[in-house]
Amino acid sequence: MPRQLYFDTPDAFLEELRAQLNAGIPRRRLRARLPFHLHEAEELLIGRPSRLRYFALGGGLAGFGGGFLLAMLTSVDWPIVTGGKPIVSVPPFLLIGYLLTILIGSLSCFAGFLWLSRLPDPGPLVSDDPFDPRFVLTINDEEAS
Amino acid sequence: MNNDISAPQVETDVLTAMRRPGPAWLTGLGLAGLLFAGGLALWAYQIMHGMGVAGITHPVGWGVYITDFVFWVGIAHSGTLISAVLFIFRARFRTSFNRAAEAMTIFALMVAGLFPLIHLGRVWRFYYLFPYPNQRQLWVNFRSPLIWDVFAVSTYFLVSLVFFYVGLMPDLAIAARHRSGRAGKLYRILSLGWTGNLRQWRHYGRLYMFLAAFATPLVASVHSIVSWDFAVSIIPGWHTTIFAPYFVAGAIFSGTAMVLTLVIPMRRVLNLQEHIPIDHIEAIAKILLLTSLIVGFSYVIEHGMAFYGENLFEMEQFRFRALGHYSLLFWIMIMCNAVLPLLLFIRRLRRSLAFLFVLSLLVNVGMWLERFVIVVCSLARDFDPYNWGNYLPSPVECGITLGSFGLFFAAFLVFVKTLPVLSITELKER
């Protein structure tokens, strides 16, 4: 049977977590639920940074390239001189690239977050599993983990 | 800091604020709804009868609608400043305002986005603004500042919406726990099944940081791009290089004032005095003071450069602003934006809620007038005296403007009763 321990304060929770790890319980047997993010818990239980940064980088680059290319290729597609400016007017096209860097970067980060944290999760909705206001440390059995 | 308030207390206080709307709320919503309905009816009237019912005509083709657009986009800015920039700088007073300010950003942008459409006349052609493969094989002109605007404002709206929603997710799960029945179910679904396990928090923390980092440059860029609608032209009074920083400072100034206009009554009506301490309101008042100084400095520079530059048209334009047909509006603007906020140097006034509330209203009046003076004066007196002419807003334009305030306040009133007005999770963390 998995054991569940409840704590009201982050300090008590972290103290217990450290004690469990020091007692030789492997990380994979420990599960945590928190009312707010604790970086220490992340370091103790996972210890590597989130992969979300690749989504930020990928989305940002795709947005920049896509925005610039959109402006450039549509101008080349029907080359008409307006305001005496060159057909490929780099400064204003960079602006479109810049704005789409932010837009696509943010949206891809959000999508990446949903993917990495397995949301939306219908499980808690069906089983009526609420967001606990306390710090919960679950210690799984060897075979269950 | 108010670390002495326990976590369950934070939850109950914030969620109690969402319960049982009182008569004041209902009256407010009724009034705002009426204003909005009036504005909508006038817009329908304008669509039926054509743009002739608006006062804009030759030579002033940009009037109250463009003024309103610039004003509302400006209001949106301080929301992002508070939620993203202050997050990156780890300013602790941010938690008292961020949720309300983010909601304000969304509503202000919704309202702002309507004005180019209202100004468009043939609103059913609005989609011509977007680049899409069409039968006419035409694309939008990416060299036009008006298209930069389309991209800037829609990017700003979508990024702010995602930022607002992400901030809400854990709080929606808390609200679901406190509510039973259908409302509880709905909050639970909107929270996407958030349980607060470490995997969720870990990516959430990174997401919030990335979104703040993506949104921060928008604070500077969106109103810069709006200012280029003017500065890229050659009209005297518009064609200046200081326009971008001048507009950004003005945007943060007016937005900060709007935060105070909304939060001071909200704090009192919803009994949130303990969670929004006076020290934090004072911090916002300091931002108001700083941006007022920048705006005042811009006025001096703008006029100083016009006279120093010896450009006849530029000089005449700035003489006209201060002494011509619209001089009354100009001096009210100077009073509200550059003179009265100097009183914030006095600590006692910075901490007086009544003073701050009245000042915030005056600053909003002043900032609306600033946009009016910039937009209208330059068009009313350009190069050729044969081309001069004064503009008076028509009742339709005034009604639609009032309607926009109705929509904004109605949306905010609905927000305070349906979503947690403070970030419960961040207050607990504090």
mmCIF file of N, CA and C in Angstrom, chain A residues 29 66 78 103 122 137:
data_model
loop_
_atom_site.group_PDB
_atom_site.id
_atom_site.type_symbol
_atom_site.label_atom_id
_atom_site.label_comp_id
_atom_site.label_asym_id
_atom_site.label_seq_id
_atom_site.Cartn_x
_atom_site.Cartn_y
_atom_site.Cartn_z
ATOM 1 N N ARG A 29 10.191 6.179 -6.175
ATOM 2 C CA ARG A 29 9.097 5.716 -5.309
ATOM 3 C C ARG A 29 8.373 6.888 -4.639
ATOM 4 N N GLY A 66 9.111 32.302 -39.987
ATOM 5 C CA GLY A 66 7.806 32.278 -40.655
ATOM 6 C C GLY A 66 7.293 33.686 -40.917
ATOM 7 N N TRP A 78 3.597 39.338 -55.591
ATOM 8 C CA TRP A 78 2.983 40.405 -56.390
ATOM 9 C C TRP A 78 3.838 41.645 -56.187
ATOM 10 N N LEU A 103 4.590 35.672 -30.603
ATOM 11 C CA LEU A 103 3.303 34.972 -30.654
ATOM 12 C C LEU A 103 3.497 33.458 -30.734
ATOM 13 N N PRO A 122 -8.230 14.090 -17.857
ATOM 14 C CA PRO A 122 -9.617 13.780 -17.477
ATOM 15 C C PRO A 122 -9.714 12.963 -16.187
ATOM 16 N N LEU A 137 3.084 13.935 0.377
ATOM 17 C CA LEU A 137 4.200 13.104 -0.077
ATOM 18 C C LEU A 137 3.709 11.662 -0.108
#
